[in-house]
PDB file of C-alpha atoms and ligand atoms in Angstrom:
ATOM      1  CA  MET A 135      25.391 -20.256   5.858  1.00 63.00           C
ATOM      2  CA  SER A 136      24.507 -17.691   3.487  1.00 80.00           C
ATOM      3  CA  LEU A 137      22.775 -14.375   4.578  1.00 82.00           C
ATOM      4  CA  PRO A 138      19.734 -13.362   2.919  1.00 89.00           C
ATOM      5  CA  GLU A 139      20.304 -10.833  -0.743  1.00 95.00           C
ATOM      6  CA  ILE A 140      18.591  -9.179  -3.129  1.00 97.00           C
ATOM      7  CA  THR A 141      19.802  -7.946  -6.565  1.00 98.00           C
ATOM      8  CA  LEU A 142      17.316  -5.426  -7.742  1.00 98.00           C
ATOM      9  CA  GLU A 143      17.805  -3.761 -11.626  1.00 98.00           C
ATOM     10  CA  ILE A 144      16.452  -0.032 -11.288  1.00 98.00           C
ATOM     11  CA  PRO A 145      15.326   0.975 -14.530  1.00 98.00           C
ATOM     12  CA  ASP A 146      12.870   3.315 -14.050  1.00 98.00           C
ATOM     13  CA  ILE A 147      10.412   4.805 -10.905  1.00 97.00           C
ATOM     14  CA  PRO A 148       8.310   2.040 -10.253  1.00 98.00           C
ATOM     15  CA  SER A 149      11.400   0.066 -10.061  1.00 98.00           C
ATOM     16  CA  THR A 150      12.651   2.411  -6.629  1.00 98.00           C
ATOM     17  CA  VAL A 151       9.240   1.822  -4.872  1.00 98.00           C
ATOM     18  CA  ARG A 152       9.888  -1.943  -5.179  1.00 98.00           C
ATOM     19  CA  ALA A 153      13.233  -1.460  -3.727  1.00 98.00           C
ATOM     20  CA  VAL A 154      12.177   0.653  -1.256  1.00 98.00           C
ATOM     21  CA  ALA A 155       9.810  -1.576  -0.419  1.00 98.00           C
ATOM     22  CA  GLU A 156      12.522  -4.626  -0.229  1.00 97.00           C
ATOM     23  CA  ALA A 157      14.862  -3.152   1.542  1.00 98.00           C
ATOM     24  CA  GLY A 158      11.898  -1.694   4.594  1.00 98.00           C
ATOM     25  CA  GLU A 159      10.930  -5.618   4.720  1.00 97.00           C
ATOM     26  CA  MET A 160      14.140  -6.725   5.127  1.00 97.00           C
ATOM     27  CA  ALA A 161      15.219  -4.688   7.809  1.00 97.00           C
ATOM     28  CA  SER A 162      11.925  -4.972   9.801  1.00 97.00           C
ATOM     29  CA  LYS A 163      12.255  -8.619   9.228  1.00 95.00           C
ATOM     30  CA  PHE A 164      15.908  -8.749  11.219  1.00 93.00           C
ATOM     31  CA  GLY A 165      14.931  -6.685  14.212  1.00 95.00           C
ATOM     32  CA  PHE A 166      15.485  -3.102  12.988  1.00 97.00           C
ATOM     33  CA  GLU A 167      13.574  -0.802  15.429  1.00 97.00           C
ATOM     34  CA  GLU A 168      11.320   1.314  13.058  1.00 97.00           C
ATOM     35  CA  VAL A 169      13.295   4.548  13.279  1.00 97.00           C
ATOM     36  CA  GLU A 170      15.754   2.460  12.494  1.00 98.00           C
ATOM     37  CA  VAL A 171      14.383   0.838   9.129  1.00 98.00           C
ATOM     38  CA  ALA A 172      13.087   4.586   8.163  1.00 98.00           C
ATOM     39  CA  LYS A 173      16.469   5.544   7.485  1.00 98.00           C
ATOM     40  CA  ILE A 174      17.392   2.639   6.433  1.00 98.00           C
ATOM     41  CA  ALA A 175      14.896   3.046   3.282  1.00 98.00           C
ATOM     42  CA  THR A 176      15.036   6.833   2.420  1.00 97.00           C
ATOM     43  CA  ALA A 177      18.640   6.280   2.020  1.00 97.00           C
ATOM     44  CA  THR A 178      17.225   3.300  -0.317  1.00 98.00           C
ATOM     45  CA  ALA A 179      15.062   5.412  -2.038  1.00 97.00           C
ATOM     46  CA  GLU A 180      17.856   7.984  -2.897  1.00 96.00           C
ATOM     47  CA  LEU A 181      20.699   5.862  -3.922  1.00 97.00           C
ATOM     48  CA  ALA A 182      17.734   4.060  -5.994  1.00 98.00           C
ATOM     49  CA  MET A 183      16.528   7.243  -7.619  1.00 97.00           C
ATOM     50  CA  ASN A 184      20.153   8.328  -8.381  1.00 97.00           C
ATOM     51  CA  ILE A 185      20.517   5.408 -10.605  1.00 98.00           C
ATOM     52  CA  VAL A 186      17.304   6.413 -12.518  1.00 98.00           C
ATOM     53  CA  ILE A 187      18.013   9.855 -12.345  1.00 96.00           C
ATOM     54  CA  HIS A 188      21.786  10.382 -12.984  1.00 96.00           C
ATOM     55  CA  ALA A 189      22.735   6.664 -14.383  1.00 98.00           C
ATOM     56  CA  MET A 190      19.887   6.574 -17.402  1.00 97.00           C
ATOM     57  CA  GLY A 191      18.608   3.640 -15.296  1.00 98.00           C
ATOM     58  CA  LYS A 192      22.008   1.709 -15.310  1.00 98.00           C
ATOM     59  CA  GLY A 193      22.046  -0.529 -12.520  1.00 98.00           C
ATOM     60  CA  ARG A 194      21.058  -2.583  -9.590  1.00 98.00           C
ATOM     61  CA  LEU A 195      21.006  -2.021  -5.418  1.00 98.00           C
ATOM     62  CA  THR A 196      21.623  -5.389  -3.939  1.00 98.00           C
ATOM     63  CA  ILE A 197      20.205  -5.181  -0.268  1.00 98.00           C
ATOM     64  CA  ARG A 198      22.106  -8.015   1.760  1.00 97.00           C
ATOM     65  CA  MET A 199      22.513  -8.716   5.715  1.00 95.00           C
ATOM     66  CA  VAL A 200      26.022  -9.008   6.472  1.00 96.00           C
ATOM     67  CA  ALA A 201      28.068  -9.896   9.147  1.00 94.00           C
ATOM     68  CA  GLU A 202      30.906  -9.702  10.609  1.00 92.00           C
ATOM     69  CA  GLY A 203      32.402 -11.770  13.046  1.00 91.00           C
ATOM     70  CA  SER A 204      30.124 -13.950  14.732  1.00 88.00           C
ATOM     71  CA  SER A 205      27.730 -11.583  16.908  1.00 87.00           C
ATOM     72  CA  ARG A 206      27.422  -8.253  14.670  1.00 92.00           C
ATOM     73  CA  PHE A 207      24.916  -8.559  11.699  1.00 95.00           C
ATOM     74  CA  GLY A 208      24.000  -5.545   9.626  1.00 97.00           C
ATOM     75  CA  LEU A 209      22.808  -4.663   6.601  1.00 98.00           C
ATOM     76  CA  ALA A 210      23.964  -3.407   2.655  1.00 98.00           C
ATOM     77  CA  VAL A 211      22.588  -1.649   0.541  1.00 98.00           C
ATOM     78  CA  ILE A 212      24.569  -0.950  -2.233  1.00 98.00           C
ATOM     79  CA  ALA A 213      24.395   0.839  -5.253  1.00 98.00           C
ATOM     80  CA  VAL A 214      26.556  -0.157  -8.732  1.00 98.00           C
ATOM     81  CA  ASP A 215      26.074   1.984 -11.631  1.00 98.00           C
ATOM     82  CA  GLU A 216      26.917   2.546 -15.319  1.00 98.00           C
ATOM     83  CA  GLY A 217      25.836   5.589 -15.525  1.00 98.00           C
ATOM     84  CA  PRO A 218      28.623   8.569 -16.690  1.00 98.00           C
ATOM     85  CA  GLY A 219      30.489   8.648 -12.937  1.00 98.00           C
ATOM     86  CA  ILE A 220      30.980  11.302 -11.178  1.00 96.00           C
ATOM     87  CA  GLY A 221      33.818  14.255 -11.415  1.00 95.00           C
ATOM     88  CA  ASN A 222      33.902  16.105  -8.179  1.00 93.00           C
ATOM     89  CA  VAL A 223      33.471  13.174  -5.380  1.00 93.00           C
ATOM     90  CA  ASP A 224      33.581  15.778  -2.549  1.00 91.00           C
ATOM     91  CA  ASP A 225      31.224  18.367  -4.109  1.00 89.00           C
ATOM     92  CA  ALA A 226      28.183  15.563  -5.190  1.00 90.00           C
ATOM     93  CA  LEU A 227      29.053  14.624  -1.191  1.00 90.00           C
ATOM     94  CA  GLU A 228      28.597  17.955  -0.324  1.00 85.00           C
ATOM     95  CA  GLY A 229      24.717  17.670   0.093  1.00 66.00           C
ATOM     96  CA  GLY A 230      24.047  21.841  -0.867  1.00 63.00           C
ATOM     97  CA  ARG A 231      24.077  20.788  -4.275  1.00 59.00           C
ATOM     98  CA  THR A 232      21.136  18.254  -4.829  1.00 65.00           C
ATOM     99  CA  SER A 233      19.352  19.345  -8.425  1.00 67.00           C
ATOM    100  CA  SER A 234      16.140  19.803  -8.334  1.00 68.00           C
ATOM    101  CA  THR A 235      15.097  16.236 -10.574  1.00 69.00           C
ATOM    102  CA  GLY A 236      16.191  14.357  -7.276  1.00 77.00           C
ATOM    103  CA  LEU A 237      14.488  13.422  -3.608  1.00 80.00           C
ATOM    104  CA  GLY A 238      15.721  16.360  -2.239  1.00 79.00           C
ATOM    105  CA  ILE A 239      17.749  13.921   0.082  1.00 85.00           C
ATOM    106  CA  GLY A 240      21.514  13.579  -1.365  1.00 92.00           C
ATOM    107  CA  LEU A 241      23.951  11.294  -1.069  1.00 95.00           C
ATOM    108  CA  GLY A 242      25.335  13.559   2.063  1.00 93.00           C
ATOM    109  CA  ALA A 243      22.320  12.603   3.706  1.00 93.00           C
ATOM    110  CA  VAL A 244      22.301   9.426   2.552  1.00 96.00           C
ATOM    111  CA  LYS A 245      25.685   8.913   4.522  1.00 96.00           C
ATOM    112  CA  ARG A 246      24.498  10.418   7.930  1.00 95.00           C
ATOM    113  CA  LEU A 247      21.055   7.835   7.843  1.00 96.00           C
ATOM    114  CA  MET A 248      23.671   4.742   7.371  1.00 98.00           C
ATOM    115  CA  ASP A 249      26.706   4.122   9.698  1.00 98.00           C
ATOM    116  CA  GLU A 250      29.228   2.669   6.570  1.00 98.00           C
ATOM    117  CA  PHE A 251      29.411   4.737   3.358  1.00 98.00           C
ATOM    118  CA  SER A 252      31.639   4.203   0.587  1.00 98.00           C
ATOM    119  CA  LEU A 253      31.557   5.580  -2.991  1.00 98.00           C
ATOM    120  CA  THR A 254      34.395   5.024  -6.033  1.00 98.00           C
ATOM    121  CA  THR A 255      33.787   6.599  -8.757  1.00 98.00           C
ATOM    122  CA  ILE A 256      35.327   6.500 -12.178  1.00 98.00           C
ATOM    123  CA  VAL A 257      34.398   9.389 -15.211  1.00 98.00           C
ATOM    124  CA  GLY A 258      32.856   7.114 -17.877  1.00 97.00           C
ATOM    125  CA  LYS A 259      32.309   4.086 -16.362  1.00 98.00           C
ATOM    126  CA  GLY A 260      30.064   4.346 -13.188  1.00 98.00           C
ATOM    127  CA  THR A 261      29.833   4.445  -9.766  1.00 98.00           C
ATOM    128  CA  THR A 262      28.947   1.894  -6.917  1.00 98.00           C
ATOM    129  CA  VAL A 263      27.999   3.073  -3.402  1.00 98.00           C
ATOM    130  CA  THR A 264      28.358   1.038  -0.458  1.00 98.00           C
ATOM    131  CA  THR A 265      26.620   1.566   3.016  1.00 98.00           C
ATOM    132  CA  ILE A 266      25.925  -0.424   6.129  1.00 98.00           C
ATOM    133  CA  LYS A 267      23.660  -0.169   8.814  1.00 98.00           C
ATOM    134  CA  TRP A 268      24.746  -2.332  12.388  1.00 97.00           C
ATOM    135  CA  LEU A 269      22.156  -4.022  14.319  1.00 96.00           C
ATOM    136  CA  ARG A 270      22.146  -2.246  17.516  1.00 85.00           C
ATOM    137  CA  GLN A 271      24.819  -4.736  20.238  1.00 71.00           C
ATOM    138  CA  ASP A 272      22.387  -4.410  23.156  1.00 64.00           C
ATOM    139  CA  GLY A 273      21.558  -7.979  21.819  1.00 48.00           C
ATOM    140  CA  LYS A 274      18.014  -7.325  20.951  1.00 52.00           C
ATOM    141  CA  ALA A 275      17.821  -9.580  17.055  1.00 46.00           C
ATOM    142  CA  ALA A 276      21.509  -8.852  17.111  1.00 43.00           C
ATOM    143  CA  GLY A 277      22.323 -13.096  17.708  1.00 42.00           C
ATOM    144  CA  GLY A 278      20.274 -16.281  17.602  1.00 44.00           C
ATOM    145  CA  ASP A 279      17.131 -13.943  16.297  1.00 48.00           C
ATOM    146  CA  VAL A 280      18.636 -13.622  13.007  1.00 52.00           C
ATOM    147  CA  GLN A 281      17.661 -16.615  10.864  1.00 51.00           C
ATOM    148  CA  THR A 282      19.390 -17.524   7.378  1.00 53.00           C
ATOM    149  CA  THR A 283      18.411 -18.916   4.638  1.00 53.00           C
TER     150      THR A 283
HETATM  151  N1  ADP B 303      25.111   7.109  -9.397  1.00 92.84           N
HETATM  152  C1  ADP B 303      25.288   8.787  -9.438  1.00 92.84           C
HETATM  153  N2  ADP B 303      25.900   8.833 -11.074  1.00 92.84           N
HETATM  154  C2  ADP B 303      26.306  10.317 -11.672  1.00 92.84           C
HETATM  155  N3  ADP B 303      26.183  11.235 -11.202  1.00 92.84           N
HETATM  156  C3  ADP B 303      25.817  10.546  -9.611  1.00 92.84           C
HETATM  157  C4  ADP B 303      25.102   9.367  -9.745  1.00 92.84           C
HETATM  158  N4  ADP B 303      24.651  10.127  -7.585  1.00 92.84           N
HETATM  159  C5  ADP B 303      25.226  11.356  -7.517  1.00 92.84           C
HETATM  160  N5  ADP B 303      25.332  12.028  -8.770  1.00 92.84           N
HETATM  161  C6  ADP B 303      26.226  13.139  -8.711  1.00 92.84           C
HETATM  162  O1  ADP B 303      25.991  13.665  -8.098  1.00 92.84           O
HETATM  163  C7  ADP B 303      24.964  15.594  -7.600  1.00 92.84           C
HETATM  164  C8  ADP B 303      24.915  14.761  -6.216  1.00 92.84           C
HETATM  165  O2  ADP B 303      23.549  13.667  -5.971  1.00 92.84           O
HETATM  166  P1  ADP B 303      22.873  13.309  -4.884  1.00 92.84           P
HETATM  167  O3  ADP B 303      23.688  14.050  -3.414  1.00 92.84           O
HETATM  168  O4  ADP B 303      22.087  12.448  -5.084  1.00 92.84           O
HETATM  169  O5  ADP B 303      21.999  14.623  -5.487  1.00 92.84           O
HETATM  170  P2  ADP B 303      21.042  15.015  -6.292  1.00 92.84           P
HETATM  171  O6  ADP B 303      20.422  13.293  -6.816  1.00 92.84           O
HETATM  172  O7  ADP B 303      19.545  15.511  -5.278  1.00 92.84           O
HETATM  173  O8  ADP B 303      21.221  15.756  -7.423  1.00 92.84           O
HETATM  174  C9  ADP B 303      23.964  14.764  -7.975  1.00 92.84           C
HETATM  175  O9  ADP B 303      23.406  15.969  -9.316  1.00 92.84           O
HETATM  176  C10 ADP B 303      25.102  13.658  -9.206  1.00 92.84           C
HETATM  177  O10 ADP B 303      25.739  14.917 -10.656  1.00 92.84           O
HETATM  178 MG1   MG B 304      20.523  12.297  -5.447  1.00 92.84          MG
END
């Protein structure tokens, strides 16, 4: 069984718009509620803009459905770049320090918008941010409705 997945290079702002559309489309298709789709899209926009602005467009986003066991499904949005890395992760996650060039959302907000968030970074090498939003466990679209290709 393979779950849907797409990887998009993020060199510029138009590519961030495409990534947001792809994430939103995949999230709706898999049964996320509209508010959850909006949260995923917002987080995707921020992660993509960080690649453009802070990693000089040297990175990509992977959007994929993930499964835990046979009944828990989620949407992962993973940003990988070969930018300068983040020297002070705690500072970056504080949120209050978002720069004027960004969307004004920030990594702290991405963490709050998604259910899972992990950031690994090496100064001089790059940054990887992995996020997941889980589908609700009340059965709706969490099992049989999920299509695999
Ligand atoms: N992918 C990245 N590569 C390098 N530095 C980053 C990256 N993402 C974020 N940062 C650093 O962390 C800070 C906080 O990021 P963020 O919360 O997204 O706010 P903003 O993008 O508005 O500055 C940024 O100002 C930047 O210095
Ligand atoms: Mg940002």
